[in-house]
N, CA, C and O atoms as a GROMACS GRO file, in nm:
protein
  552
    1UNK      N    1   0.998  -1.359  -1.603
    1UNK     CA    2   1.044  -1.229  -1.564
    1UNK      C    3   0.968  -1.185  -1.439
    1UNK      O    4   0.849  -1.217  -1.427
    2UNK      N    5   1.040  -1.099  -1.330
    2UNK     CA    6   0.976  -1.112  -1.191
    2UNK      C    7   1.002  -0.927  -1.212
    2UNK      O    8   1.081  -0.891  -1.299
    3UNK      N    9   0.948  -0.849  -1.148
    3UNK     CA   10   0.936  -0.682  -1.180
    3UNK      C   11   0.854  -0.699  -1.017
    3UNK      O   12   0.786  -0.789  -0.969
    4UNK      N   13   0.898  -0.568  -0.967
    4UNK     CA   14   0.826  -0.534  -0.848
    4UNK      C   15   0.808  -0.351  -0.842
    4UNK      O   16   0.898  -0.279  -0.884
    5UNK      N   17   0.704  -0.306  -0.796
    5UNK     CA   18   0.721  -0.144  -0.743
    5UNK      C   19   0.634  -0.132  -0.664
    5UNK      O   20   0.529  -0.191  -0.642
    6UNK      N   21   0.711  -0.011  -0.600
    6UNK     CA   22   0.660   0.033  -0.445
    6UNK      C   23   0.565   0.132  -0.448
    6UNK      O   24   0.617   0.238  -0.484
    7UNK      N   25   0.423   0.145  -0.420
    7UNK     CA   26   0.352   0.256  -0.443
    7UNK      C   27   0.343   0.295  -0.245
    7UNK      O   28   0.340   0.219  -0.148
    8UNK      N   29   0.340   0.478  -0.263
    8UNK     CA   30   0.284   0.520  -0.150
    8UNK      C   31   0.116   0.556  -0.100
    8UNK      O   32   0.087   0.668  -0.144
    9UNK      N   33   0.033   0.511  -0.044
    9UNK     CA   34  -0.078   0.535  -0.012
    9UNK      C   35  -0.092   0.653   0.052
    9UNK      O   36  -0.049   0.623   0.164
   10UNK      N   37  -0.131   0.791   0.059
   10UNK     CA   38  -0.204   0.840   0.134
   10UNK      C   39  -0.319   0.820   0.188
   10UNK      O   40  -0.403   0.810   0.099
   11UNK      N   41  -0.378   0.804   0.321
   11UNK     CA   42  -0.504   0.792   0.347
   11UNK      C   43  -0.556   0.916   0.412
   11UNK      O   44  -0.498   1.021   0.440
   12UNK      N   45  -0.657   0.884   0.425
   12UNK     CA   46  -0.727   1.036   0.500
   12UNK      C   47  -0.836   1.009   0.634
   12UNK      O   48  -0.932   1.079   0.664
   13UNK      N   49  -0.798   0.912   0.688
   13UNK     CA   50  -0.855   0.867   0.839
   13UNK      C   51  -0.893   0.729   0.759
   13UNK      O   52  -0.851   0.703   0.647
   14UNK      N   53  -0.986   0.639   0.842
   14UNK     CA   54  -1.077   0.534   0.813
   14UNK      C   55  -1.149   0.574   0.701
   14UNK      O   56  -1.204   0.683   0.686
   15UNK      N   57  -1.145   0.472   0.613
   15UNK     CA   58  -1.228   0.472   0.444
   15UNK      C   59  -1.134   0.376   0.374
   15UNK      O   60  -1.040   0.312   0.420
   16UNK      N   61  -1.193   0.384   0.228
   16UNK     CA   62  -1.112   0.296   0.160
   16UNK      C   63  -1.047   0.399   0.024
   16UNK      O   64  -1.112   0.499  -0.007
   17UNK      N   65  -0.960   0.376  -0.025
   17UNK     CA   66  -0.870   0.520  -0.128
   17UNK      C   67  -0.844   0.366  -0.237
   17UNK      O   68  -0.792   0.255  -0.226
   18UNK      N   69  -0.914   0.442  -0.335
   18UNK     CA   70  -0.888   0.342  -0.450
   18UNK      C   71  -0.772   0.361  -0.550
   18UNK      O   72  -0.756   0.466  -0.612
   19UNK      N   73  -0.678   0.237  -0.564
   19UNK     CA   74  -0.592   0.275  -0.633
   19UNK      C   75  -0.540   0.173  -0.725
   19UNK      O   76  -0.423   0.136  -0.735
   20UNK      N   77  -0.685   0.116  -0.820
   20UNK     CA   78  -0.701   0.064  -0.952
   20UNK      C   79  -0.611   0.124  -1.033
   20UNK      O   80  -0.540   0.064  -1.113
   21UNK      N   81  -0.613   0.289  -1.006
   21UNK     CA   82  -0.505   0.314  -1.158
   21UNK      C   83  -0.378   0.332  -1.143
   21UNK      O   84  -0.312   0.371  -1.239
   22UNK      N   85  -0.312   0.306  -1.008
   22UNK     CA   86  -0.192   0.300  -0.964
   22UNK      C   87  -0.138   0.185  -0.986
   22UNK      O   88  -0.021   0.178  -1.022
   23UNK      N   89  -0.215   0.074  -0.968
   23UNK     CA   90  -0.194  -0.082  -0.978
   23UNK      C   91  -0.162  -0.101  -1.143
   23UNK      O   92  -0.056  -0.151  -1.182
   24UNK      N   93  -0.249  -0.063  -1.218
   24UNK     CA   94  -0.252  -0.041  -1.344
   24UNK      C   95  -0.147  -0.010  -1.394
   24UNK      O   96  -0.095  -0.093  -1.468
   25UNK      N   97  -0.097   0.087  -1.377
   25UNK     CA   98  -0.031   0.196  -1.451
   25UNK      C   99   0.162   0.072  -1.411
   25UNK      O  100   0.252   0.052  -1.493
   26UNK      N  101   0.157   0.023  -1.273
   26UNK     CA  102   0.254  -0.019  -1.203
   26UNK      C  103   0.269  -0.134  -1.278
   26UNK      O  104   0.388  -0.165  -1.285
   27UNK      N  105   0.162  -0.246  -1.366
   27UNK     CA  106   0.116  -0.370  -1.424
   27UNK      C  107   0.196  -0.314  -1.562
   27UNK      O  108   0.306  -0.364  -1.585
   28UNK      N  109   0.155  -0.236  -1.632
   28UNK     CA  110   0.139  -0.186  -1.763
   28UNK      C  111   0.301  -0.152  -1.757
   28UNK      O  112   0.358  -0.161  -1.866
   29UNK      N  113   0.390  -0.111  -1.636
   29UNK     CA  114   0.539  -0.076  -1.630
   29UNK      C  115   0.592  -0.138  -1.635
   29UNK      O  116   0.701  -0.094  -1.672
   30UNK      N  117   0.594  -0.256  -1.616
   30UNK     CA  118   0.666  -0.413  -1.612
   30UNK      C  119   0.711  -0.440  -1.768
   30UNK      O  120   0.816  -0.489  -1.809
   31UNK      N  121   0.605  -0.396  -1.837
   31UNK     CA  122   0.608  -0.448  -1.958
   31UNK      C  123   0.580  -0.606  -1.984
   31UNK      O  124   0.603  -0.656  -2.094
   32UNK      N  125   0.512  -0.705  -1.840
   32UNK     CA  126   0.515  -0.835  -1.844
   32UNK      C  127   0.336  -0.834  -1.925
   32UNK      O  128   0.244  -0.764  -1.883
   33UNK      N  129   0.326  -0.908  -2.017
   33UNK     CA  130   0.214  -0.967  -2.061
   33UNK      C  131   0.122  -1.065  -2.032
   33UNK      O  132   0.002  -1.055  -2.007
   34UNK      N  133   0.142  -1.092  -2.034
   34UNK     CA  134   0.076  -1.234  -1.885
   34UNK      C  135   0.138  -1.286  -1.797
   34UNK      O  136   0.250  -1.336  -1.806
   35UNK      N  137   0.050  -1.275  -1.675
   35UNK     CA  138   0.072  -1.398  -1.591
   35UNK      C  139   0.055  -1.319  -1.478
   35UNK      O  140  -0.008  -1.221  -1.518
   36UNK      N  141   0.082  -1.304  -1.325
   36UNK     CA  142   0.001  -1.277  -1.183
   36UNK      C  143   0.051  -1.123  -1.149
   36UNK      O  144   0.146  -1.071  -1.206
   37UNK      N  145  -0.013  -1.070  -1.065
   37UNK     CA  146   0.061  -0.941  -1.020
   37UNK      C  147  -0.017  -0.962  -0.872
   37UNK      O  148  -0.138  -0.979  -0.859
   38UNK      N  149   0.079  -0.958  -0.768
   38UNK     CA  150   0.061  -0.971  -0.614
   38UNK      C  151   0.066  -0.860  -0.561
   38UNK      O  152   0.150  -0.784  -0.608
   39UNK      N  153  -0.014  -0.810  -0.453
   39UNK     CA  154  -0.005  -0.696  -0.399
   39UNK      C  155  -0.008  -0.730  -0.284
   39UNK      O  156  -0.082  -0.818  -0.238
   40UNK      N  157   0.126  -0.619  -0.179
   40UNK     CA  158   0.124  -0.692  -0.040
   40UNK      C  159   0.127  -0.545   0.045
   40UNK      O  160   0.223  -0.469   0.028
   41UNK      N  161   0.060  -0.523   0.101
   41UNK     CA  162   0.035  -0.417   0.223
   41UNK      C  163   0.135  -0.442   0.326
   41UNK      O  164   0.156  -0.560   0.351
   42UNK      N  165   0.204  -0.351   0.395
   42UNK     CA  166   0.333  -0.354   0.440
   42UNK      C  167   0.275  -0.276   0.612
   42UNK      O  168   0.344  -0.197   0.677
   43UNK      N  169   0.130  -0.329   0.656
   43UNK     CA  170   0.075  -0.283   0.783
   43UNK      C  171   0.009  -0.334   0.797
   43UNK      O  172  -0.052  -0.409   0.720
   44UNK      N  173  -0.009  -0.302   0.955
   44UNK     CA  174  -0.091  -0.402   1.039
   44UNK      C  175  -0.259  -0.384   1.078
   44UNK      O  176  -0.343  -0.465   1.117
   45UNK      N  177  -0.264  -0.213   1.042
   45UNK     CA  178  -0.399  -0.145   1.048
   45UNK      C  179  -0.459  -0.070   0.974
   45UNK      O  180  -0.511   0.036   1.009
   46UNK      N  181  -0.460  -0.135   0.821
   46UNK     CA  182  -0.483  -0.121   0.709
   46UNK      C  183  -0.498  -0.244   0.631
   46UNK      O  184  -0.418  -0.334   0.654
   47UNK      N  185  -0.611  -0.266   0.518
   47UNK     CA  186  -0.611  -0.365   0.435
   47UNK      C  187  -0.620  -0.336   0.255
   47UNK      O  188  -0.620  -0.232   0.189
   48UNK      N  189  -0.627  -0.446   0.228
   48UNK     CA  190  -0.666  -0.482   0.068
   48UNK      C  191  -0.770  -0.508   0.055
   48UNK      O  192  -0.835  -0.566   0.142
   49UNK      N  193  -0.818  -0.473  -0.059
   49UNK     CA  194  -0.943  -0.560  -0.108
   49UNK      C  195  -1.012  -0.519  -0.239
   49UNK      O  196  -1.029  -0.405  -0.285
   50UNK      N  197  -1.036  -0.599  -0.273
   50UNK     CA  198  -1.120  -0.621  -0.437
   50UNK      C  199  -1.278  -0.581  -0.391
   50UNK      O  200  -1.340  -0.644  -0.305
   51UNK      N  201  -1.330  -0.466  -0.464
   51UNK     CA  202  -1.483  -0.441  -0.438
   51UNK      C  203  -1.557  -0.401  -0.521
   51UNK      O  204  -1.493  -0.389  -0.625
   52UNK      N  205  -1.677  -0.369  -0.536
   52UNK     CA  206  -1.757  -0.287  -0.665
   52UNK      C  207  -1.666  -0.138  -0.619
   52UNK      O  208  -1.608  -0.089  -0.522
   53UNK      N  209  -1.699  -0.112  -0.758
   53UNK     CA  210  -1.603   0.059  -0.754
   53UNK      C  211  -1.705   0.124  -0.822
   53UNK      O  212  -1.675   0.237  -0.861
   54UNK      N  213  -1.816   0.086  -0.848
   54UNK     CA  214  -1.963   0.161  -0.941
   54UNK      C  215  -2.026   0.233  -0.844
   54UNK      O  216  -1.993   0.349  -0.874
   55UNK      N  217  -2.102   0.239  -0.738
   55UNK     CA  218  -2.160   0.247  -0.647
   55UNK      C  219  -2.091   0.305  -0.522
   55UNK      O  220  -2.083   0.210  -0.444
   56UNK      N  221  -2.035   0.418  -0.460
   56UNK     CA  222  -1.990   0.458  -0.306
   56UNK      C  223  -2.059   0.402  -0.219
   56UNK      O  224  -1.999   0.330  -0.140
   57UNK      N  225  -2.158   0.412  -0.209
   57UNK     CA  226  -2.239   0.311  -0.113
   57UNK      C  227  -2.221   0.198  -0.045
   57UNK      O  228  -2.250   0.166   0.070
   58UNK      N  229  -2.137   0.109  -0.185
   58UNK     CA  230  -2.084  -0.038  -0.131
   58UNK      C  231  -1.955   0.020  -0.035
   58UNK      O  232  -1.940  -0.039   0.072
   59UNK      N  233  -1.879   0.113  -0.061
   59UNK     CA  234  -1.776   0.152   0.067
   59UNK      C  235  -1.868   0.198   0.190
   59UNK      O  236  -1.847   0.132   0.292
   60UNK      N  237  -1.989   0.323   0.204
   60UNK     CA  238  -2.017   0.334   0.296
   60UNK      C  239  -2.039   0.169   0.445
   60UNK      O  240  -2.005   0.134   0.558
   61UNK      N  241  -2.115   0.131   0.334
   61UNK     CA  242  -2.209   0.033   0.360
   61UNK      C  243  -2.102  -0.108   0.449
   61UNK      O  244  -2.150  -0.168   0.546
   62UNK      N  245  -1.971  -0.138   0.401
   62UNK     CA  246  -1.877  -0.178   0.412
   62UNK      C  247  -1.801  -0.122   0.580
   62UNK      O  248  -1.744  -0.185   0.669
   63UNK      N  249  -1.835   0.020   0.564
   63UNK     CA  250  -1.759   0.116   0.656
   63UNK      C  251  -1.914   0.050   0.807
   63UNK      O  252  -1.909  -0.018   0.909
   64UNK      N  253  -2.008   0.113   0.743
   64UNK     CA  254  -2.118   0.049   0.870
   64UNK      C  255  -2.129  -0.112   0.930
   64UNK      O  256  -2.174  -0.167   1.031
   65UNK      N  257  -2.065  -0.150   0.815
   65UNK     CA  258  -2.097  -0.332   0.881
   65UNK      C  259  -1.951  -0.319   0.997
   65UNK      O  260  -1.969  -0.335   1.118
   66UNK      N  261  -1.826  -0.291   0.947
   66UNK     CA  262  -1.693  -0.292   1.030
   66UNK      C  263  -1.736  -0.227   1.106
   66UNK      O  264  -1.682  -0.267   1.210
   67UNK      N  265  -1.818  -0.126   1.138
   67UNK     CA  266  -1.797  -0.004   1.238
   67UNK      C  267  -1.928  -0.085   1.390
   67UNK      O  268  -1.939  -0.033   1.501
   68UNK      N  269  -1.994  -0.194   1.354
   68UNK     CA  270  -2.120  -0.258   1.396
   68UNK      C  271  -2.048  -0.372   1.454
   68UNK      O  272  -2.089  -0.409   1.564
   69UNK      N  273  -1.932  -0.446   1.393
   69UNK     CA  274  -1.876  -0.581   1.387
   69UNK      C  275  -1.732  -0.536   1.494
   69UNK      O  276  -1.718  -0.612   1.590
   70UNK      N  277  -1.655  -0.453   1.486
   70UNK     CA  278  -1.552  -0.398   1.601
   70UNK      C  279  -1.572  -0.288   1.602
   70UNK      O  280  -1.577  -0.206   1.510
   71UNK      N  281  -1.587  -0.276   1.743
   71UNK     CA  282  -1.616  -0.127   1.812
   71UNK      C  283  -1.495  -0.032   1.861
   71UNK      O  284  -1.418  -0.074   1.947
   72UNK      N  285  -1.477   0.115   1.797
   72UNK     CA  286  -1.331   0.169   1.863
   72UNK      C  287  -1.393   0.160   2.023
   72UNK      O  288  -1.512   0.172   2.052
   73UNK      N  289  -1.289   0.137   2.113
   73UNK     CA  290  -1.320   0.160   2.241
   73UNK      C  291  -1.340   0.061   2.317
   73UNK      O  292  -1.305   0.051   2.435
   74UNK      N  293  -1.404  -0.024   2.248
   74UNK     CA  294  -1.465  -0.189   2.290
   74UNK      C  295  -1.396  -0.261   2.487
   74UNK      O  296  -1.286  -0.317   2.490
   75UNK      N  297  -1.438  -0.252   2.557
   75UNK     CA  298  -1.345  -0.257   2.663
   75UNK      C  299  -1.305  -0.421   2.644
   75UNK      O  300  -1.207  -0.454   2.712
   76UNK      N  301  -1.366  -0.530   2.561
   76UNK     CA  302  -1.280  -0.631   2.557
   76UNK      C  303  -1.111  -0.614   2.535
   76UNK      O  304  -1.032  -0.667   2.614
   77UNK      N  305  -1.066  -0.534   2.420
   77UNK     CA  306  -0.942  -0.498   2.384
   77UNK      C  307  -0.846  -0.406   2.494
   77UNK      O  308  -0.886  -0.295   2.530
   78UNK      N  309  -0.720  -0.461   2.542
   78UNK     CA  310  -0.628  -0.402   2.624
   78UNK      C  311  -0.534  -0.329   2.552
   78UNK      O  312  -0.500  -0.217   2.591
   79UNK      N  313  -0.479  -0.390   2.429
   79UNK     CA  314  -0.419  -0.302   2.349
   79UNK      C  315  -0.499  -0.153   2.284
   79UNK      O  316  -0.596  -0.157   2.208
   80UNK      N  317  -0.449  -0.059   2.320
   80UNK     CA  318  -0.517   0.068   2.294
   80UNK      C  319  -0.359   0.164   2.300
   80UNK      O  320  -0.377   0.284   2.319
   81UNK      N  321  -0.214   0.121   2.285
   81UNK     CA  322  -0.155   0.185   2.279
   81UNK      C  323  -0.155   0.297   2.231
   81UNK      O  324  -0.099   0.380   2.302
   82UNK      N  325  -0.211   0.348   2.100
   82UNK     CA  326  -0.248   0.444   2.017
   82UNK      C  327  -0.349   0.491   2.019
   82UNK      O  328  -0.353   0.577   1.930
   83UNK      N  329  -0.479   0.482   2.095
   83UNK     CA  330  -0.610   0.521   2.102
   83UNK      C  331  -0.720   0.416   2.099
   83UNK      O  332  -0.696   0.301   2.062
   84UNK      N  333  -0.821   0.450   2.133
   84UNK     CA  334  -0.938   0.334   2.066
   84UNK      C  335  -0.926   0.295   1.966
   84UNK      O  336  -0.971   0.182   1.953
   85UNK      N  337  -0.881   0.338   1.877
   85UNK     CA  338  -0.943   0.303   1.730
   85UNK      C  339  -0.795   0.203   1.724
   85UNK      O  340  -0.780   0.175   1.606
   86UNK      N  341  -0.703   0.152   1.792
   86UNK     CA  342  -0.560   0.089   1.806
   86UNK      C  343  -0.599  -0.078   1.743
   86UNK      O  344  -0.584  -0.123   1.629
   87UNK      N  345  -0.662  -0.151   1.887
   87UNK     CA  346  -0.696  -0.286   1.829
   87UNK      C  347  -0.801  -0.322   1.751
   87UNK      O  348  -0.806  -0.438   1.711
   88UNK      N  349  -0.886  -0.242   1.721
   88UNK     CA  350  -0.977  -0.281   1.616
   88UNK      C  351  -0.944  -0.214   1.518
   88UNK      O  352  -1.050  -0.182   1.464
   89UNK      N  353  -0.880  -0.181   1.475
   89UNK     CA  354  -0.778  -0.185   1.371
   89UNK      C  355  -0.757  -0.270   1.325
   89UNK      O  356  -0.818  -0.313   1.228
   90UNK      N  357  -0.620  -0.349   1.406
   90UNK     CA  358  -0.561  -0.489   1.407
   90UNK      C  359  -0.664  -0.604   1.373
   90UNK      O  360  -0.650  -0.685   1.282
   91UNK      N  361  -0.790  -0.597   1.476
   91UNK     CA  362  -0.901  -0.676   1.418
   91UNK      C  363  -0.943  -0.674   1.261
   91UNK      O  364  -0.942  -0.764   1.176
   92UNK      N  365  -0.971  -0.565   1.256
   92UNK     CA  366  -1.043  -0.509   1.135
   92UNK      C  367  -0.934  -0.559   1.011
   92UNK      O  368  -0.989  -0.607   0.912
   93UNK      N  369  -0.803  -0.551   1.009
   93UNK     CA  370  -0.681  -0.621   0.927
   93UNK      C  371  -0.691  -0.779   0.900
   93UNK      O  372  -0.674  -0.811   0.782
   94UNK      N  373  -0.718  -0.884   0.994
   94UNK     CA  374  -0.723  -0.964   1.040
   94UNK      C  375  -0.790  -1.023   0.986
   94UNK      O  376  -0.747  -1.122   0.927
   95UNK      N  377  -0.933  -0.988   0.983
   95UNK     CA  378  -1.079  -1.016   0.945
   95UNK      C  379  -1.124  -0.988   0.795
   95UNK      O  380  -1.238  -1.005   0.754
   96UNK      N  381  -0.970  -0.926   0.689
   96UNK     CA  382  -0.939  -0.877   0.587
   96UNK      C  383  -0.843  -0.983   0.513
   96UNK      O  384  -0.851  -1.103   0.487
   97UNK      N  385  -0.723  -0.850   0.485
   97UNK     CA  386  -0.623  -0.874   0.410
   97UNK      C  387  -0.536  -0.800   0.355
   97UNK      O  388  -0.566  -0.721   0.265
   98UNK      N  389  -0.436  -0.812   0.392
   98UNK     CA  390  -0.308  -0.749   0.323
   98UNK      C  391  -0.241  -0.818   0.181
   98UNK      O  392  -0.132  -0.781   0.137
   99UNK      N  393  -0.316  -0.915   0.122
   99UNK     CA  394  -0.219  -0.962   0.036
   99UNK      C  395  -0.343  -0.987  -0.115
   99UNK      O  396  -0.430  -1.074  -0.102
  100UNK      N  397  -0.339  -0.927  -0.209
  100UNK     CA  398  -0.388  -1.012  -0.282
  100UNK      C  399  -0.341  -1.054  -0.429
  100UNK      O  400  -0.230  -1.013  -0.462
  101UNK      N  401  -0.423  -1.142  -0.536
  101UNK     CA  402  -0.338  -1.145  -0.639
  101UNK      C  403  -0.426  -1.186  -0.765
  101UNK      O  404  -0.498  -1.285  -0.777
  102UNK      N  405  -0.402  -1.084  -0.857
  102UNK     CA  406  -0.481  -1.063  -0.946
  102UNK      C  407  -0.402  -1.081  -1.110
  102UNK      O  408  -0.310  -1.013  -1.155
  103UNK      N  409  -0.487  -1.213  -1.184
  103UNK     CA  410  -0.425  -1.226  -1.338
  103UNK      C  411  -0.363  -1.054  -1.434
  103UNK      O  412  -0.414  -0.942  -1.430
  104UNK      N  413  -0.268  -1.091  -1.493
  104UNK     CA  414  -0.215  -1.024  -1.547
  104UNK      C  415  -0.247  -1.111  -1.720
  104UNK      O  416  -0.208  -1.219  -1.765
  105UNK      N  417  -0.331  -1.005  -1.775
  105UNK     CA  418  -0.406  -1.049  -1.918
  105UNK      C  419  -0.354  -0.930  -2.027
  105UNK      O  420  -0.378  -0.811  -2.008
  106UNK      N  421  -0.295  -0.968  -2.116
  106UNK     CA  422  -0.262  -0.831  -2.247
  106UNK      C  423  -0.202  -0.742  -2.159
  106UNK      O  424  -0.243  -0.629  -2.188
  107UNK      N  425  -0.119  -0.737  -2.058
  107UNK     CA  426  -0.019  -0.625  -2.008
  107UNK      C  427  -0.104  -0.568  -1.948
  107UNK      O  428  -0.097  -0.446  -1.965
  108UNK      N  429  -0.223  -0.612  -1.852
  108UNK     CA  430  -0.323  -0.517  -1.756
  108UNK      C  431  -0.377  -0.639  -1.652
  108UNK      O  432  -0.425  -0.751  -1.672
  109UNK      N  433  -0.346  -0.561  -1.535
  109UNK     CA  434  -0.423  -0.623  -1.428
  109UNK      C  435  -0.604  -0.662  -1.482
  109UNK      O  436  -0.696  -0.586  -1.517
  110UNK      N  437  -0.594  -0.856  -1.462
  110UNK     CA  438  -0.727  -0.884  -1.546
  110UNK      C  439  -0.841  -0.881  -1.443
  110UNK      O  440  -0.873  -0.976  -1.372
  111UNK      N  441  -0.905  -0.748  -1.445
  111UNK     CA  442  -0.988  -0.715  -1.302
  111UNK      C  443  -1.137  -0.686  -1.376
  111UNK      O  444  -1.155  -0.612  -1.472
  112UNK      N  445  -1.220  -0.751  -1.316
  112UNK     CA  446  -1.382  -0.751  -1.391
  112UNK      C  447  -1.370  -0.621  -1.394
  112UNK      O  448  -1.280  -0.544  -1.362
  113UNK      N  449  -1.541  -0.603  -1.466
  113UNK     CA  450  -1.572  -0.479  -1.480
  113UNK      C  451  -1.624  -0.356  -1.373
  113UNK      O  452  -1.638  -0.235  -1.390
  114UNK      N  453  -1.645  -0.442  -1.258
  114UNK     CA  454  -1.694  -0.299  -1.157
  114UNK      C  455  -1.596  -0.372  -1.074
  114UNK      O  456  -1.655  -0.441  -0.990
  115UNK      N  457  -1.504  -0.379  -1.069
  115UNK     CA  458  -1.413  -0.425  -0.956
  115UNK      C  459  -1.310  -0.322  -0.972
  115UNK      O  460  -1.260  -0.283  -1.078
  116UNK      N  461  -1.284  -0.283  -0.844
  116UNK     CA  462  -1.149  -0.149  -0.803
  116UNK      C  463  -1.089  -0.241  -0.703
  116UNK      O  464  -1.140  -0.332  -0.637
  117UNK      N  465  -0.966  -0.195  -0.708
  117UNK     CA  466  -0.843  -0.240  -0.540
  117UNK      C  467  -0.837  -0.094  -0.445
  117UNK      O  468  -0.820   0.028  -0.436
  118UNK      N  469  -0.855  -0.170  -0.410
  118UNK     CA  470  -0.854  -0.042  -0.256
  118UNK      C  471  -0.765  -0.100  -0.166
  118UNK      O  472  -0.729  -0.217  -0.154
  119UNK      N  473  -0.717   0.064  -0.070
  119UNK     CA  474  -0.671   0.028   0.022
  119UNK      C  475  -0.756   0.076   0.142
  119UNK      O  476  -0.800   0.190   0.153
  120UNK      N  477  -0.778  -0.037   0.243
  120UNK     CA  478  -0.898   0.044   0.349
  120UNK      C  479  -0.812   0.070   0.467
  120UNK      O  480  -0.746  -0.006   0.537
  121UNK      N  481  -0.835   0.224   0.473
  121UNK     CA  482  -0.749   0.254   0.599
  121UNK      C  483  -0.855   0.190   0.720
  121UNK      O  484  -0.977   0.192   0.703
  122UNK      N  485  -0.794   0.136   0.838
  122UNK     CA  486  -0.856   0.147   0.984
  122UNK      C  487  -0.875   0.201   1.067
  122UNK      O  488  -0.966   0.195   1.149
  123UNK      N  489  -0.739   0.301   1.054
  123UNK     CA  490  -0.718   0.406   1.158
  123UNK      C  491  -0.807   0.535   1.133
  123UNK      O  492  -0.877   0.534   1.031
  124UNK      N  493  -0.812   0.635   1.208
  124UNK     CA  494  -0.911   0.734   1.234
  124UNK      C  495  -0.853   0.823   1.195
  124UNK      O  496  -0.911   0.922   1.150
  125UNK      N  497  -0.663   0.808   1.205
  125UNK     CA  498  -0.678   0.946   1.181
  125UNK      C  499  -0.568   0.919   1.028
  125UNK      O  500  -0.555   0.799   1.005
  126UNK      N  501  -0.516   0.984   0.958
  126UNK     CA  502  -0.405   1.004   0.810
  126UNK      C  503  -0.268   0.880   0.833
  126UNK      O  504  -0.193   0.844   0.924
  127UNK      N  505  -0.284   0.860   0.743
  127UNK     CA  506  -0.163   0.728   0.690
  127UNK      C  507  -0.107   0.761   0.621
  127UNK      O  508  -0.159   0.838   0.540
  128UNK      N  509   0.028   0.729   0.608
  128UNK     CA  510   0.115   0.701   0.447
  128UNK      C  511   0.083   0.501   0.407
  128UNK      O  512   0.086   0.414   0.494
  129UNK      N  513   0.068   0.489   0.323
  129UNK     CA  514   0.042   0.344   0.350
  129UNK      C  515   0.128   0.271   0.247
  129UNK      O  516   0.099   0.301   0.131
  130UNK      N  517   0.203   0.205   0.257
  130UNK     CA  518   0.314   0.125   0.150
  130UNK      C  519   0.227  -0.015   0.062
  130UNK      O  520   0.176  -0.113   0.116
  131UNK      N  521   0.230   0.004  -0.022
  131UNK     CA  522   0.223  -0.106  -0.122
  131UNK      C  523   0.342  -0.151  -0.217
  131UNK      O  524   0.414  -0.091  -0.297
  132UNK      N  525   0.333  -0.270  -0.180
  132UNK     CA  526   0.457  -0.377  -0.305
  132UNK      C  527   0.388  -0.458  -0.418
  132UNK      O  528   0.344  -0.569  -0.390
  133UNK      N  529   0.371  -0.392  -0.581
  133UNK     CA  530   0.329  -0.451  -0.656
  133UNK      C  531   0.411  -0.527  -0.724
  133UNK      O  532   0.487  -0.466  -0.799
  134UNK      N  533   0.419  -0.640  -0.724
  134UNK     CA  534   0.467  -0.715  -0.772
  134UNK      C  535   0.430  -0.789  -0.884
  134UNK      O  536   0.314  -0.824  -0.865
  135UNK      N  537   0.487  -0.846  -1.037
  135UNK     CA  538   0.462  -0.886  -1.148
  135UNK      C  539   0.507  -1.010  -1.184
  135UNK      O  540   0.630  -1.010  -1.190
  136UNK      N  541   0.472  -1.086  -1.203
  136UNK     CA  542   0.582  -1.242  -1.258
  136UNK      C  543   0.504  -1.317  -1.333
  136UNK      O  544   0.395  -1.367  -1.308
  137UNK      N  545   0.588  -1.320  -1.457
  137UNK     CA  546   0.532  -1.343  -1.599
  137UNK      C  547   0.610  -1.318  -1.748
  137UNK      O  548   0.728  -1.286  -1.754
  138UNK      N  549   0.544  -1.332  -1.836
  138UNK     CA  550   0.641  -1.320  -1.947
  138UNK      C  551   0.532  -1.253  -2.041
  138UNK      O  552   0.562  -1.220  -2.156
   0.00000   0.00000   0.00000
């Protein structure tokens, strides 16, 4: 059995917006009991990712290494259609991930214990951000 749903992200500039219980709740709707649930980010300056969710820190800390590693403004980058913060964005995506995929155990995304899904915005300033959760399993 294959089940898919569309969640909307709000973001609120650059950070990461956790949405473990959206994923959840989207896993648990399927009604599928085992087997994978894929998540695919539907942009180019925004990512995925599996992280500790115990600790804010590990996001700050996350936010200082990207912010050290691509610079908004950087004069290597020509693309700046949208502002500085445009291609390191795109970098910052790149150097990520839009796609990931996590066991589906007893009708719940099978995600350790300090692990959250996030979505990390890049951009500086508010997003709507699309997610496709997808389920396939029996």
């Amino acid at each position: 059995m294959y089940q898919a749903k569309e969640l909307t992200v709000p973001t609120r500039g650059r950070g990461l917006v956790d949405i473990t219980d959206e994923v959840q709740r989207a896993v648990k709707g399927t009604g599928i009991r085992d087997g994978l649930c894929t998540l695919f980010l539907h942009h180019t300056s925004a990512s995925l990712l599996i992280s500790e969710n115990a600790d804010p820190v590990v996001q700050r800390d996350l936010e200082a290494f990207f912010s050290r590693l691509v610079k908004d403004g950087d004069p290597l980058f020509q693309h700046d259609a949208e502002g500085p913060d445009d291609m390191p964005a795109h970098v910052r995506t790149v150097l990520t991930q839009v796609s990931l995929s996590v066991p589906v155990k007893d009708g719940e995304a099978d995600l350790g214990t300090w692990q959250g899904v996030y979505v990390w915005e890049h951009r500086t300033s508010p997003h709507r951000r699309r997610v496709t959760v997808s389920v396939l399993g029996g």
